[in-house]
Short mmCIF file of C-alpha atoms in Angstrom, two decimals:
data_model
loop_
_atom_site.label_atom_id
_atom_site.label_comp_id
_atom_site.label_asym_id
_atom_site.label_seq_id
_atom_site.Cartn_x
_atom_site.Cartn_y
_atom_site.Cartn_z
CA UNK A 1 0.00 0.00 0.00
CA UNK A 2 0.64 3.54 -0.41
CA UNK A 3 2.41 5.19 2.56
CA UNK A 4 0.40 8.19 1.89
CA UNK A 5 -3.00 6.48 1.85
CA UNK A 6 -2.42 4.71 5.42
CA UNK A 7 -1.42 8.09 7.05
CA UNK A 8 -4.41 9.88 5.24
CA UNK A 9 -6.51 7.75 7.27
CA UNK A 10 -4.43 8.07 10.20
CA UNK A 11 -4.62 12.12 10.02
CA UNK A 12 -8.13 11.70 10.24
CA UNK A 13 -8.60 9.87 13.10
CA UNK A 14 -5.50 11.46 15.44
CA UNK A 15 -6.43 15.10 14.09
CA UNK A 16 -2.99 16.21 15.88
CA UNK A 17 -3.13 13.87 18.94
CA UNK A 18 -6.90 14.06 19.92
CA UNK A 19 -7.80 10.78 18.41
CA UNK A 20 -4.63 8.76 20.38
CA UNK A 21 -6.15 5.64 21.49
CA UNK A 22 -8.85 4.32 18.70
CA UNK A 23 -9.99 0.47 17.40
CA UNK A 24 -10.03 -0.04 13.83
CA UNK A 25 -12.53 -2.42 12.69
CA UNK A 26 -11.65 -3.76 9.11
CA UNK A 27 -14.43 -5.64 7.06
CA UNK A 28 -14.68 -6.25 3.13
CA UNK A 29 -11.65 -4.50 3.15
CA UNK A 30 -13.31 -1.54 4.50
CA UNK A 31 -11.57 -0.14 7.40
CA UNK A 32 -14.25 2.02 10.24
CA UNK A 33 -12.50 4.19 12.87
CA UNK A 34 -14.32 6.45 15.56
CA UNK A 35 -12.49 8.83 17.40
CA UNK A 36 -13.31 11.43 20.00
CA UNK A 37 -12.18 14.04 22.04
CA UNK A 38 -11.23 13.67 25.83
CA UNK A 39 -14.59 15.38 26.86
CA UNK A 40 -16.43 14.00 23.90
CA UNK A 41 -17.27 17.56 22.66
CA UNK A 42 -16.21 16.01 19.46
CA UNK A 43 -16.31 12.85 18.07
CA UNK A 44 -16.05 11.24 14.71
CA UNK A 45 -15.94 8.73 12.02
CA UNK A 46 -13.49 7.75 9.44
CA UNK A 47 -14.12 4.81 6.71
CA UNK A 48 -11.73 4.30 3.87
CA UNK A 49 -11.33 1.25 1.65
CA UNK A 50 -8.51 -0.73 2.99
CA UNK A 51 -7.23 -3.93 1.48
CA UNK A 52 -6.54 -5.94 4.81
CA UNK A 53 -8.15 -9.28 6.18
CA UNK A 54 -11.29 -9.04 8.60
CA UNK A 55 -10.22 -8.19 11.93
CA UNK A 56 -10.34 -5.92 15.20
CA UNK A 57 -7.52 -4.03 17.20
CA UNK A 58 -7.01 -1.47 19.28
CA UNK A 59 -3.88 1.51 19.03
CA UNK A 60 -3.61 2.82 22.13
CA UNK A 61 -1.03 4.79 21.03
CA UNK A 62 -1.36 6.14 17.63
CA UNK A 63 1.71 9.04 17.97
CA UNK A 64 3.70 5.79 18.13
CA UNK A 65 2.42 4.39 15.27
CA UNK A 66 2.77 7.20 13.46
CA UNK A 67 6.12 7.37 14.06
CA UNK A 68 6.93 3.74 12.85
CA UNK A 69 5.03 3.87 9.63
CA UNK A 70 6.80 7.97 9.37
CA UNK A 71 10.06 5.82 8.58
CA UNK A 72 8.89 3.64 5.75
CA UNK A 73 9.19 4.43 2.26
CA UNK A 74 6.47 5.38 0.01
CA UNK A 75 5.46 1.85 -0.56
CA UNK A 76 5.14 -0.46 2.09
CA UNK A 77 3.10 -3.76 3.36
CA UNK A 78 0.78 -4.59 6.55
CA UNK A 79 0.37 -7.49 7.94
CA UNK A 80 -1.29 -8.72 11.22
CA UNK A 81 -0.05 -11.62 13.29
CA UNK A 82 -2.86 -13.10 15.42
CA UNK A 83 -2.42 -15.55 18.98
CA UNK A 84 -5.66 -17.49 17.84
CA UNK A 85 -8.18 -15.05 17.08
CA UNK A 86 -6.38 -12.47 19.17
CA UNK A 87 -4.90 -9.64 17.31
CA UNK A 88 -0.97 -8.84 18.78
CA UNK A 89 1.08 -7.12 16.59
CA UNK A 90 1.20 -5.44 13.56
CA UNK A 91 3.31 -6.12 10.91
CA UNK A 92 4.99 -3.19 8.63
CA UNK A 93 8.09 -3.53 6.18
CA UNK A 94 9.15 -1.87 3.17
CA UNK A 95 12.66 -2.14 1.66
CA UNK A 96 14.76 -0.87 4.13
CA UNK A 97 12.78 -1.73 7.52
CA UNK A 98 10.75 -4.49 9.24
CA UNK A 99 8.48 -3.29 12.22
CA UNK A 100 6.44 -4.48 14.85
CA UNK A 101 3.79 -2.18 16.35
CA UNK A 102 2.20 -3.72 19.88
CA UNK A 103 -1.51 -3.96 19.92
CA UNK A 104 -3.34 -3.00 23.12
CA UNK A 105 -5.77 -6.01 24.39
CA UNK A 106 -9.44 -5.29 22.85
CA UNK A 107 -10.66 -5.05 26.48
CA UNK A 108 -9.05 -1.94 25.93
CA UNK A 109 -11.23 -0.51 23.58
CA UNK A 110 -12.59 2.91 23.93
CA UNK A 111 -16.24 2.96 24.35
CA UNK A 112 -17.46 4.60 21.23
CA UNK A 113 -21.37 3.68 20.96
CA UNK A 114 -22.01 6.64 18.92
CA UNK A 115 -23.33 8.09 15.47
CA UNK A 116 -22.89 10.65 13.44
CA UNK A 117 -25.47 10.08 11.09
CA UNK A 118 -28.71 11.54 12.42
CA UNK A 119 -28.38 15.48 12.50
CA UNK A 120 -31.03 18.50 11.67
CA UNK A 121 -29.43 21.53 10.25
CA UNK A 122 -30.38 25.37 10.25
CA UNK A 123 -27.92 25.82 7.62
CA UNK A 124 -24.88 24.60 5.58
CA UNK A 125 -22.20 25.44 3.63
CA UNK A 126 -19.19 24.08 1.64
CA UNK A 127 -15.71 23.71 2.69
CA UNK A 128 -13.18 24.19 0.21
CA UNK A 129 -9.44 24.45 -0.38
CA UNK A 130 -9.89 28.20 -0.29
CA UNK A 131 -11.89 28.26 2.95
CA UNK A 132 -9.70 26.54 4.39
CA UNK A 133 -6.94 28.53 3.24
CA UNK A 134 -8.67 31.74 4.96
CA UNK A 135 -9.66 29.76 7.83
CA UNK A 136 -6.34 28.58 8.67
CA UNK A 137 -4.66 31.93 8.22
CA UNK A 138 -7.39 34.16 10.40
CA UNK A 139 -6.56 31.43 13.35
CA UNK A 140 -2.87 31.32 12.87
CA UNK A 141 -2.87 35.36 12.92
CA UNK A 142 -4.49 35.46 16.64
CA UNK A 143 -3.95 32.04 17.81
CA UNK A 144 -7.51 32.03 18.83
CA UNK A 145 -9.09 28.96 20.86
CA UNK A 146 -12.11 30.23 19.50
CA UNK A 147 -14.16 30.37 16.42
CA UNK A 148 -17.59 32.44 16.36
CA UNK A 149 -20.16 31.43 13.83
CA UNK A 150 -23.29 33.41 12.64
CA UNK A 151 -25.45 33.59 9.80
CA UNK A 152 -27.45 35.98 8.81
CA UNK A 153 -29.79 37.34 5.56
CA UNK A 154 -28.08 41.01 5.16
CA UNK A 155 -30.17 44.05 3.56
CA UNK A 156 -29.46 42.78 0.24
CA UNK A 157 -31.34 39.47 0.87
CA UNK A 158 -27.95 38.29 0.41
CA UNK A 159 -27.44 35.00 2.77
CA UNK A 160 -24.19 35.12 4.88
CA UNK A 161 -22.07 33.18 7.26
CA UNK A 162 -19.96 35.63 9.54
CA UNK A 163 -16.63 34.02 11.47
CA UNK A 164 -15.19 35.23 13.85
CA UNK A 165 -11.94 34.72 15.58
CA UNK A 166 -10.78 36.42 18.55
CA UNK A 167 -13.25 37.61 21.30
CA UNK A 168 -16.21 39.61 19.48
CA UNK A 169 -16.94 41.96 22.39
CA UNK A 170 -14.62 44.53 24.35
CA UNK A 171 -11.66 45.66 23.50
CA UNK A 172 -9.70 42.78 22.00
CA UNK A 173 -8.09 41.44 18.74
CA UNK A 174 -10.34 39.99 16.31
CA UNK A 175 -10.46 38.57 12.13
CA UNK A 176 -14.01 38.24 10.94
CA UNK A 177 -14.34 37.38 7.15
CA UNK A 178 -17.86 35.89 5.61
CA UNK A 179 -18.40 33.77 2.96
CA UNK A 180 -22.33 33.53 1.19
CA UNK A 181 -24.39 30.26 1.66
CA UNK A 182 -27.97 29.37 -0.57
CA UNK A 183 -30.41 29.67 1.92
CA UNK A 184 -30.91 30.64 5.38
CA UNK A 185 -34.71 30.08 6.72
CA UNK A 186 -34.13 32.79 9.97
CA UNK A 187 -30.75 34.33 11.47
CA UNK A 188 -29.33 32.15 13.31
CA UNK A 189 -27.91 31.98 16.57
CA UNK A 190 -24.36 33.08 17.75
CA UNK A 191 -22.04 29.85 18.32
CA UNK A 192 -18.80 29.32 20.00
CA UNK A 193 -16.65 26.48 18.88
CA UNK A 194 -13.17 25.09 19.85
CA UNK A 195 -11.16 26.57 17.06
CA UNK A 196 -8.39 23.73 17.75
CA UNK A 197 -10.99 21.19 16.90
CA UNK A 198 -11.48 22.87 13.63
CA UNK A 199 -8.11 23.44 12.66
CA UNK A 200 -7.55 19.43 13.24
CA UNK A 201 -10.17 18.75 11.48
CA UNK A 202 -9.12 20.56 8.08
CA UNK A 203 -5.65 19.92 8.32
CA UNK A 204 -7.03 16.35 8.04
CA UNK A 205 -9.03 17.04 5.29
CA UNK A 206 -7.33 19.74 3.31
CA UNK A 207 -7.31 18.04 -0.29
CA UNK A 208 -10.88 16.68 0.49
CA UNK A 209 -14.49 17.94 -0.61
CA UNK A 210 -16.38 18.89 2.58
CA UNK A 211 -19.86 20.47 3.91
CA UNK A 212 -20.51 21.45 7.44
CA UNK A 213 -23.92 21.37 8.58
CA UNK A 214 -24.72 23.55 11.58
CA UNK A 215 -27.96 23.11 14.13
CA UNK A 216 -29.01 26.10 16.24
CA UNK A 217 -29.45 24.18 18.77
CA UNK A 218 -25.38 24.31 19.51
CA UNK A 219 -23.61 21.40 17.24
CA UNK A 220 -21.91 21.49 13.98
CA UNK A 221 -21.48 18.50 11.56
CA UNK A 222 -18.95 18.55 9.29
CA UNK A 223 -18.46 15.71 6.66
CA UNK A 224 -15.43 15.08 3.76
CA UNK A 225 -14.65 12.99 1.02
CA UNK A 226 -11.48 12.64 -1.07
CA UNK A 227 -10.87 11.08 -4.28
CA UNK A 228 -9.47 7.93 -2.71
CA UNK A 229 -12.57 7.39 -1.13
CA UNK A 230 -12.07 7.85 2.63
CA UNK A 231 -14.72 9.36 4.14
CA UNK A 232 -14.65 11.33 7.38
CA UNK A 233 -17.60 12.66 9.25
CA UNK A 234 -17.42 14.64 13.07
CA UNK A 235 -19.86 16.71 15.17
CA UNK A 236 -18.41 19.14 17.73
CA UNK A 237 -20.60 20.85 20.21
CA UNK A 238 -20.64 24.26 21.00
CA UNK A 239 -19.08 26.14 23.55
CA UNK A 240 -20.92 27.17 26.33
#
């Protein structure tokens, strides 16, 4: 496999160590990862096709992991080596290196009996490279924990999405651009969200195709795609 294509699905699961301790689950040679947050203020689902046989394990420690497969070439193989039906190690190599990465005992296993599949929206709009791009370089300006989110229909019947970074009120440093969305049924309330979150989140899925769907009711969905297929869906809740 393509080292590339195993640490694209990585990315999206760590999102720059919140996802450390995860099980993959790996069926039809479709690999399904959930990760989450420490609080579970955001959680999330990767799937990507993965050609690998049937079979359960836990990382516990995915910067590790990282680490190992960071060393390999840009073509490498996985393998699994099993005590019965027990999953122990996993098995990389490429031209220069064989490794063994330690699996953690499936008792281990985070509890992740959640969905992200069921969620009403006020509105939505696309996430592109360019968003990103403008995204990214508003919260690298400030360094801002915090991203502000509201939408609005302006005198122009124009429909908007305002962001903000910084604090909005007092006197204090703040970037607010706005990008235009289809529809908006009513203006919609103010929302806080963990900025760090986000910028995880689109690091992971910079080259992707994305949406984020956003409720009133303080959560926003956000869901990608890239051409390879992986998928990668989260929901964070807003801040309080």
């Amino acid at each position: 496999m393509e080292k590339q294509s195993l640490t694209s699905i990585i990315d999206k699961y760590y999102l720059n160590g919140i996802g450390e301790k995860v099980k993959w689950t790996i069926k039809d040679n479709i690999v399904t990862i959930k990760t989450f947050s420490p609080t579970k203020d955001m959680v999330g689902v990767v799937t990507a096709p993965f050609e690998f046989p049937d079979s359960e394990f836990v990382i516990f420690d995915t910067s590790k992991f990282l680490k190992l497969v960071g060393i390999c070439n840009q073509f490498l193989t996985m393998d699994i080596q099993l005590e019965g039906k027990i999953a122990t190690k996993l098995l990389l190599a490429d031209s220069e290196y064989n490794l063994e990465y330690a699996l953690a005992n499936l008792m281990l296993a985070p509890n992740v009996n959640f969905t992200v599949s069921e969620f009403e929206s006020d509105y939505e709009f696309e996430i592109d490279t360019e968003f990103i791009n403008n995204w990214i370089k508003a919260k690298k300006a400030l360094n801002s924990d915090t991203t502000i989110l509201k939408a609005y229909t302006n005198e122009d019947s124009e429909c908007k999405v305002n962001f903000t970074l910084g604090e909005p009120e007092g006197h204090s440093n703040k970037i607010q651009f706005e990008i235009s969305i289809a529809s908006l049924v009513v203006d919609s309330a103010t929302l806080k969200f963990n900025a760090d979150y986000l910028k995880a989140i689109f690091d992971a899925n910079y080259s992707a195709t994305g949406k984020a769907y956003v409720s009133n009711d303080g959560a926003m969905k956000l869901e990608f795609e890239n051409e390879e297929g992986q998928k990668s869906s989260y929901i964070v809740l807003a801040r309080i």
